[in-house]
Amino acid sequence: MAHDHNHTHDDDHDHEDVALIETGTTPAANAAPAKKGPEQTWRTYAPAISSLVLLLAGIALDHYAADWFQNPIRFLWYLIAYLPVGWPVLHRAWSRILHRDVFTEFFLMGVATVGAFGIGEYPEGVTVMLFYTIGELFQDAAVLRARRSIKALLDVRPDQVTVIRNGQAMPVQAATVAVGDVVQVKPGEKVGLDGTMRSESGSFDTAALTGESVPRTIRKGDVVLAGMINRQSLVEMDVTTPYQDSKLSRILKLVQQATGRKAQTQEFIARFARIYTPAICGLALLITLVPYFFVADYQFHDWLYRGLVFLVIGCPCALVISIPLGYFGGIGAGSKHGILFKGSVFLDLMTQLKTVVMDKTGTLTKGVFKVQDATSIGIDANELAKLTAALESKSTHPVATALIAYAGKGYESVSVEDVEEIPGHGLKGKVAGRTMLAGNAKLLRKFGVVFDESLLNIPYTIVMTALDGQFAGYFTIADELKPDAADAIQRLKENGIRTVMLSGDKSAVVDAVAQQLGVDEWHGDLLPEDKVAQVEHLKAAYTGDKKAKLAFVGDGVNDAPVVALADVGIAMGGLGSDATIETADVIIQNDEPAKIATAVAIGQATRRIVWQNISLSLIVKAIVLLLGAGGIATMWEAVFADVGVAMLAILNAVRVQNLKFR
């Protein structure tokens, strides 16, 4: 069954989960989902159960006590059976009419069943409304099932934390904790807020956030995120972000609002229903009245019955609910696999991808660099490492982290001034009173530093250095491929998707990685603006094919402009950066490139199920509408064409939740 797209709380308290599907909102975005107790469950199902019992008893009396079971007793019996399920629908229909929204499925069901009572077809009237209500209950159960993976995410965030105030540990609501407060996290406890480690170190389970099974060691000063679980000793952390702005809170809001950005199919069905429903009402009226002028033995009772049957058959419930439920199921299946779609529109776009463009570092490689070798000229190698680390300490690039780790202690005492980061080149600054450069070959050329050009043939990342305009040596740094990178490329190719790798790293390194992975096309030595130009060029190739789409996969920080430019922006490691959350359309939480192919598979399965439902609904309805107009189909066939098809469509829609994706 479906609900109209403009719910009010007065109308529909019991269908908040359905409101999520259609409006992308929840009644309590920041609260944990309420659990239904036995009393609430009974209140939900009691109307349908009581109507069913009275209906069956009435049908039995019609057969075995027909002499006694006459009007007005018969009418009152079926009216009492009708009201528990009929009154809420009639109330909603009237409420929508007051809001100038007349042609809803509530209106169709109300007119059809009240009309059935008007012509003495009491059992049919009760049956239609009863099955309609059962269909709604069935739908709500399906929605709750589809929401389980999202509810699991909601449960990740604790509402209460322990704060140290005046030397005392006290439990407080996480939402009331201020930035700068010190929070204590016990072993086995979930972290409630984002912050930095105050204790020396701690071991944290990050599986709920990233899917990583191996615990992560976090040291003093490192970032700790809400949702992580402290595995060992008692630790303390400094809060850096308010509760509502934590990375996890923002991810949850995105998931809860995901269906707000609807797929074209959903938008089409919504527009279709706004035209289709009034048309069905008009045709039902014509079926009832027009035969008067053409049929010799016209009986108003018979033709009114046909019109009412036509109304019930024509209700667009199966279409209006199963389509958004299908997409919602796809979003739920994605979040179960650590893939967050920011809207159902992106499930559709994933099925239209012709090209996937990927950044190298952090996407296909681990982005964890390690210095393999160091060569110095005219200076001690250890001294060069210390000076380089001092300069690189002003950068957050993974290469800088590797150089600092290689240098070890001692670089902190070196004076560093006038640091300038040149995008796509490297760093320039005053180090220990000397002008120093640290970066790639383009940086040295820019400042006229002469070096051995044969170094460019080394198939690794090289950080070249210069002191006071003279080449001082270089560091060879290697980055590992992610274990599933080759599988990701292979699976994308199997789907007929062209793979392209872009990188700011030198061409020799990019060539080596591309050969290992089997990428179709690759380019190295790119500045951020060069990546934009490459993506624009690739998109231009599809100018004549509006259905062909391009995705860009990056870390969402350096690649934010390209992520925004692509038809689908995919970010790796969504919990790592604000730019990722804001810019990307699809977020892969656990940094696995193979999840790109999984996202494509989920999009394809969702679209396939949605179109199965559209075809099933339209074909069955078209056949039974013709039979109803011809007087062959009765109310019982009408119930199947409406509620039966809706139930089948709902069952099919939730099937995406159980499909296996690699």
mmCIF file of C-alpha atoms in Angstrom, residues 146-373:
data_model
loop_
_atom_site.group_PDB
_atom_site.id
_atom_site.type_symbol
_atom_site.label_atom_id
_atom_site.label_comp_id
_atom_site.label_asym_id
_atom_site.label_seq_id
_atom_site.Cartn_x
_atom_site.Cartn_y
_atom_site.Cartn_z
ATOM 1 C CA ALA A 146 14.613 -2.598 5.020
ATOM 2 C CA ARG A 147 15.621 -0.200 7.806
ATOM 3 C CA ARG A 148 17.456 -2.751 9.945
ATOM 4 C CA SER A 149 20.923 -1.996 8.601
ATOM 5 C CA ILE A 150 20.328 1.732 9.055
ATOM 6 C CA LYS A 151 18.990 1.187 12.577
ATOM 7 C CA ALA A 152 22.165 -0.765 13.315
ATOM 8 C CA LEU A 153 24.098 2.362 12.352
ATOM 9 C CA LEU A 154 21.902 4.431 14.677
ATOM 10 C CA ASP A 155 22.715 2.064 17.537
ATOM 11 C CA VAL A 156 26.437 2.669 16.970
ATOM 12 C CA ARG A 157 26.236 6.123 18.551
ATOM 13 C CA PRO A 158 25.891 6.088 22.367
ATOM 14 C CA ASP A 159 23.712 8.751 23.994
ATOM 15 C CA GLN A 160 25.650 8.921 27.277
ATOM 16 C CA VAL A 161 29.363 9.493 27.970
ATOM 17 C CA THR A 162 31.595 9.878 31.058
ATOM 18 C CA VAL A 163 33.081 13.375 31.488
ATOM 19 C CA ILE A 164 35.901 14.341 33.873
ATOM 20 C CA ARG A 165 34.880 17.512 35.753
ATOM 21 C CA ASN A 166 36.723 18.827 38.822
ATOM 22 C CA GLY A 167 38.646 15.569 38.943
ATOM 23 C CA GLN A 168 35.455 13.518 39.157
ATOM 24 C CA ALA A 169 34.087 11.127 36.490
ATOM 25 C CA MET A 170 30.394 11.733 35.892
ATOM 26 C CA PRO A 171 27.939 10.319 33.308
ATOM 27 C CA VAL A 172 26.237 13.006 31.158
ATOM 28 C CA GLN A 173 24.210 13.135 27.948
ATOM 29 C CA ALA A 174 26.576 13.193 24.963
ATOM 30 C CA ALA A 175 24.589 16.029 23.369
ATOM 31 C CA THR A 176 25.461 18.320 26.325
ATOM 32 C CA VAL A 177 29.249 17.817 26.205
ATOM 33 C CA ALA A 178 31.202 20.910 25.122
ATOM 34 C CA VAL A 179 34.268 21.093 22.890
ATOM 35 C CA GLY A 180 37.371 20.892 25.098
ATOM 36 C CA ASP A 181 35.795 18.645 27.747
ATOM 37 C CA VAL A 182 37.748 15.554 28.776
ATOM 38 C CA VAL A 183 35.866 12.284 28.215
ATOM 39 C CA GLN A 184 36.755 8.943 29.795
ATOM 40 C CA VAL A 185 36.168 5.755 27.781
ATOM 41 C CA LYS A 186 36.111 2.428 29.638
ATOM 42 C CA PRO A 187 37.197 -0.903 28.096
ATOM 43 C CA GLY A 188 34.376 -2.305 25.952
ATOM 44 C CA GLU A 189 32.627 1.075 25.777
ATOM 45 C CA LYS A 190 31.694 2.916 22.573
ATOM 46 C CA VAL A 191 33.141 6.364 21.944
ATOM 47 C CA GLY A 192 30.320 8.913 21.886
ATOM 48 C CA LEU A 193 32.049 11.950 20.370
ATOM 49 C CA ASP A 194 34.903 12.886 18.052
ATOM 50 C CA GLY A 195 38.117 13.946 19.775
ATOM 51 C CA THR A 196 41.869 13.522 20.131
ATOM 52 C CA MET A 197 43.631 10.927 22.270
ATOM 53 C CA ARG A 198 44.760 12.311 25.645
ATOM 54 C CA SER A 199 46.182 9.030 26.988
ATOM 55 C CA GLU A 200 49.438 7.612 25.608
ATOM 56 C CA SER A 201 47.734 4.974 23.441
ATOM 57 C CA GLY A 202 44.723 2.705 23.093
ATOM 58 C CA SER A 203 43.385 -0.125 20.958
ATOM 59 C CA PHE A 204 40.056 0.493 19.201
ATOM 60 C CA ASP A 205 37.640 -1.674 17.239
ATOM 61 C CA THR A 206 36.541 0.338 14.172
ATOM 62 C CA ALA A 207 34.513 -2.428 12.478
ATOM 63 C CA ALA A 208 31.185 -0.635 12.971
ATOM 64 C CA LEU A 209 32.504 2.381 11.065
ATOM 65 C CA THR A 210 34.850 0.997 8.439
ATOM 66 C CA GLY A 211 34.345 -2.761 8.377
ATOM 67 C CA GLU A 212 37.992 -3.329 9.378
ATOM 68 C CA SER A 213 38.319 -6.484 11.470
ATOM 69 C CA VAL A 214 41.827 -5.666 12.756
ATOM 70 C CA PRO A 215 41.854 -3.371 15.848
ATOM 71 C CA ARG A 216 43.513 0.012 15.307
ATOM 72 C CA THR A 217 46.093 1.417 17.717
ATOM 73 C CA ILE A 218 45.531 5.125 18.341
ATOM 74 C CA ARG A 219 48.296 7.136 20.016
ATOM 75 C CA LYS A 220 48.358 10.404 21.950
ATOM 76 C CA GLY A 221 47.205 13.315 19.781
ATOM 77 C CA ASP A 222 45.597 11.072 17.126
ATOM 78 C CA VAL A 223 41.952 11.385 16.120
ATOM 79 C CA VAL A 224 39.325 9.198 17.813
ATOM 80 C CA LEU A 225 35.882 8.981 16.165
ATOM 81 C CA ALA A 226 32.423 8.415 17.630
ATOM 82 C CA GLY A 227 31.330 4.797 17.179
ATOM 83 C CA MET A 228 34.748 3.236 17.784
ATOM 84 C CA ILE A 229 34.920 0.699 20.644
ATOM 85 C CA ASN A 230 37.706 0.827 23.247
ATOM 86 C CA ARG A 231 39.124 -2.691 23.470
ATOM 87 C CA GLN A 232 41.642 -2.628 26.312
ATOM 88 C CA SER A 233 42.583 -0.081 28.974
ATOM 89 C CA LEU A 234 40.759 2.959 30.331
ATOM 90 C CA VAL A 235 41.573 5.979 28.141
ATOM 91 C CA GLU A 236 40.843 9.703 28.116
ATOM 92 C CA MET A 237 40.239 11.976 25.124
ATOM 93 C CA ASP A 238 39.697 15.681 24.468
ATOM 94 C CA VAL A 239 36.414 16.452 22.693
ATOM 95 C CA THR A 240 36.964 18.383 19.444
ATOM 96 C CA THR A 241 33.477 18.370 17.876
ATOM 97 C CA PRO A 242 29.934 18.860 19.246
ATOM 98 C CA TYR A 243 27.754 15.731 19.335
ATOM 99 C CA GLN A 244 25.536 16.780 16.412
ATOM 100 C CA ASP A 245 28.542 17.619 14.199
ATOM 101 C CA SER A 246 30.580 14.445 14.717
ATOM 102 C CA LYS A 247 31.549 12.512 11.582
ATOM 103 C CA LEU A 248 29.214 9.657 12.582
ATOM 104 C CA SER A 249 26.272 12.002 13.252
ATOM 105 C CA ARG A 250 26.714 13.559 9.828
ATOM 106 C CA ILE A 251 26.891 10.136 8.170
ATOM 107 C CA LEU A 252 23.691 9.088 9.977
ATOM 108 C CA LYS A 253 21.883 12.231 8.822
ATOM 109 C CA LEU A 254 22.953 11.505 5.253
ATOM 110 C CA VAL A 255 21.624 7.952 5.455
ATOM 111 C CA GLN A 256 18.348 9.040 7.060
ATOM 112 C CA GLN A 257 17.808 11.691 4.376
ATOM 113 C CA ALA A 258 19.083 9.551 1.511
ATOM 114 C CA THR A 259 15.726 8.973 -0.150
ATOM 115 C CA GLY A 260 15.139 12.710 -0.439
ATOM 116 C CA ARG A 261 17.063 12.683 -3.734
ATOM 117 C CA LYS A 262 14.735 10.519 -5.765
ATOM 118 C CA ALA A 263 15.558 8.489 -8.842
ATOM 119 C CA GLN A 264 13.991 9.483 -12.162
ATOM 120 C CA THR A 265 11.839 6.333 -12.049
ATOM 121 C CA GLN A 266 10.421 7.401 -8.663
ATOM 122 C CA GLU A 267 9.727 10.930 -9.895
ATOM 123 C CA PHE A 268 8.021 9.539 -13.000
ATOM 124 C CA ILE A 269 5.811 7.209 -10.932
ATOM 125 C CA ALA A 270 4.834 10.092 -8.612
ATOM 126 C CA ARG A 271 3.862 12.250 -11.619
ATOM 127 C CA PHE A 272 2.130 9.253 -13.219
ATOM 128 C CA ALA A 273 0.022 8.635 -10.075
ATOM 129 C CA ARG A 274 -1.124 12.281 -9.965
ATOM 130 C CA ILE A 275 -2.586 11.901 -13.471
ATOM 131 C CA TYR A 276 -3.532 8.222 -13.290
ATOM 132 C CA THR A 277 -5.663 8.374 -10.121
ATOM 133 C CA PRO A 278 -8.085 11.129 -11.279
ATOM 134 C CA ALA A 279 -8.300 9.338 -14.667
ATOM 135 C CA ILE A 280 -9.359 6.094 -12.934
ATOM 136 C CA CYS A 281 -12.039 8.003 -10.982
ATOM 137 C CA GLY A 282 -13.317 9.590 -14.199
ATOM 138 C CA LEU A 283 -13.415 6.269 -16.065
ATOM 139 C CA ALA A 284 -15.246 4.579 -13.153
ATOM 140 C CA LEU A 285 -17.865 7.325 -13.302
ATOM 141 C CA LEU A 286 -18.229 6.906 -17.076
ATOM 142 C CA ILE A 287 -18.553 3.105 -16.736
ATOM 143 C CA THR A 288 -21.392 3.671 -14.265
ATOM 144 C CA LEU A 289 -23.364 6.333 -16.147
ATOM 145 C CA VAL A 290 -22.648 6.196 -19.923
ATOM 146 C CA PRO A 291 -24.214 2.715 -20.516
ATOM 147 C CA TYR A 292 -27.591 4.265 -19.566
ATOM 148 C CA PHE A 293 -27.677 5.812 -23.061
ATOM 149 C CA PHE A 294 -26.632 2.667 -24.933
ATOM 150 C CA VAL A 295 -27.794 -0.408 -23.013
ATOM 151 C CA ALA A 296 -31.444 -1.499 -23.359
ATOM 152 C CA ASP A 297 -31.840 -3.203 -19.972
ATOM 153 C CA TYR A 298 -29.613 -0.775 -18.011
ATOM 154 C CA GLN A 299 -29.529 -1.593 -14.299
ATOM 155 C CA PHE A 300 -27.879 1.165 -12.205
ATOM 156 C CA HIS A 301 -26.987 -1.329 -9.443
ATOM 157 C CA ASP A 302 -25.024 -3.560 -11.835
ATOM 158 C CA TRP A 303 -23.130 -0.743 -13.550
ATOM 159 C CA LEU A 304 -22.351 0.988 -10.247
ATOM 160 C CA TYR A 305 -20.865 -2.322 -9.057
ATOM 161 C CA ARG A 306 -18.697 -2.439 -12.201
ATOM 162 C CA GLY A 307 -17.564 1.146 -11.560
ATOM 163 C CA LEU A 308 -16.674 0.330 -7.950
ATOM 164 C CA VAL A 309 -14.752 -2.771 -9.040
ATOM 165 C CA PHE A 310 -12.900 -0.592 -11.549
ATOM 166 C CA LEU A 311 -12.000 1.870 -8.749
ATOM 167 C CA VAL A 312 -10.533 -0.864 -6.538
ATOM 168 C CA ILE A 313 -8.572 -2.434 -9.396
ATOM 169 C CA GLY A 314 -7.251 0.952 -10.492
ATOM 170 C CA CYS A 315 -5.763 1.955 -7.122
ATOM 171 C CA PRO A 316 -2.037 2.613 -7.825
ATOM 172 C CA CYS A 317 -0.873 1.228 -4.454
ATOM 173 C CA ALA A 318 1.537 -1.374 -5.842
ATOM 174 C CA LEU A 319 3.338 1.203 -7.963
ATOM 175 C CA VAL A 320 3.395 4.072 -5.496
ATOM 176 C CA ILE A 321 4.884 2.059 -2.602
ATOM 177 C CA SER A 322 6.898 -0.748 -4.209
ATOM 178 C CA ILE A 323 9.036 1.625 -6.303
ATOM 179 C CA PRO A 324 10.341 3.799 -3.414
ATOM 180 C CA LEU A 325 10.518 0.685 -1.211
ATOM 181 C CA GLY A 326 12.713 -0.978 -3.857
ATOM 182 C CA TYR A 327 15.108 1.973 -3.892
ATOM 183 C CA PHE A 328 15.039 2.187 -0.113
ATOM 184 C CA GLY A 329 15.929 -1.491 0.016
ATOM 185 C CA GLY A 330 18.876 -0.762 -2.290
ATOM 186 C CA ILE A 331 20.100 2.006 0.033
ATOM 187 C CA GLY A 332 19.735 -0.397 2.989
ATOM 188 C CA ALA A 333 21.632 -3.142 1.139
ATOM 189 C CA GLY A 334 24.376 -0.611 0.397
ATOM 190 C CA SER A 335 24.755 0.489 4.019
ATOM 191 C CA LYS A 336 24.913 -3.190 5.035
ATOM 192 C CA HIS A 337 28.000 -3.457 2.784
ATOM 193 C CA GLY A 338 29.559 -0.202 4.022
ATOM 194 C CA ILE A 339 28.381 1.797 0.972
ATOM 195 C CA LEU A 340 26.336 4.930 1.643
ATOM 196 C CA PHE A 341 24.248 6.255 -1.259
ATOM 197 C CA LYS A 342 23.184 9.880 -0.735
ATOM 198 C CA GLY A 343 19.970 9.271 -2.668
ATOM 199 C CA SER A 344 18.147 6.726 -4.778
ATOM 200 C CA VAL A 345 19.063 8.741 -7.882
ATOM 201 C CA PHE A 346 22.639 7.484 -7.480
ATOM 202 C CA LEU A 347 21.498 3.852 -7.436
ATOM 203 C CA ASP A 348 20.132 4.501 -10.926
ATOM 204 C CA LEU A 349 23.258 6.361 -12.066
ATOM 205 C CA MET A 350 25.487 3.458 -10.986
ATOM 206 C CA THR A 351 23.742 1.310 -13.612
ATOM 207 C CA GLN A 352 24.609 3.821 -16.359
ATOM 208 C CA LEU A 353 28.356 4.068 -15.704
ATOM 209 C CA LYS A 354 30.544 3.758 -18.796
ATOM 210 C CA THR A 355 33.766 5.027 -17.222
ATOM 211 C CA VAL A 356 35.163 4.928 -13.679
ATOM 212 C CA VAL A 357 38.062 7.319 -13.107
ATOM 213 C CA MET A 358 40.161 6.626 -10.011
ATOM 214 C CA ASP A 359 42.776 8.478 -8.069
ATOM 215 C CA LYS A 360 45.813 6.300 -7.301
ATOM 216 C CA THR A 361 46.981 7.162 -3.794
ATOM 217 C CA GLY A 362 44.515 6.154 -1.092
ATOM 218 C CA THR A 363 42.074 4.688 -3.615
ATOM 219 C CA LEU A 364 43.919 1.876 -5.383
ATOM 220 C CA THR A 365 46.950 1.983 -3.108
ATOM 221 C CA LYS A 366 47.013 1.997 0.690
ATOM 222 C CA GLY A 367 48.352 5.535 0.861
ATOM 223 C CA VAL A 368 50.701 4.358 3.615
ATOM 224 C CA PHE A 369 54.137 5.365 2.374
ATOM 225 C CA LYS A 370 57.433 4.032 3.674
ATOM 226 C CA VAL A 371 60.908 5.309 2.863
ATOM 227 C CA GLN A 372 62.811 2.524 1.104
ATOM 228 C CA ASP A 373 66.118 4.302 0.490
#
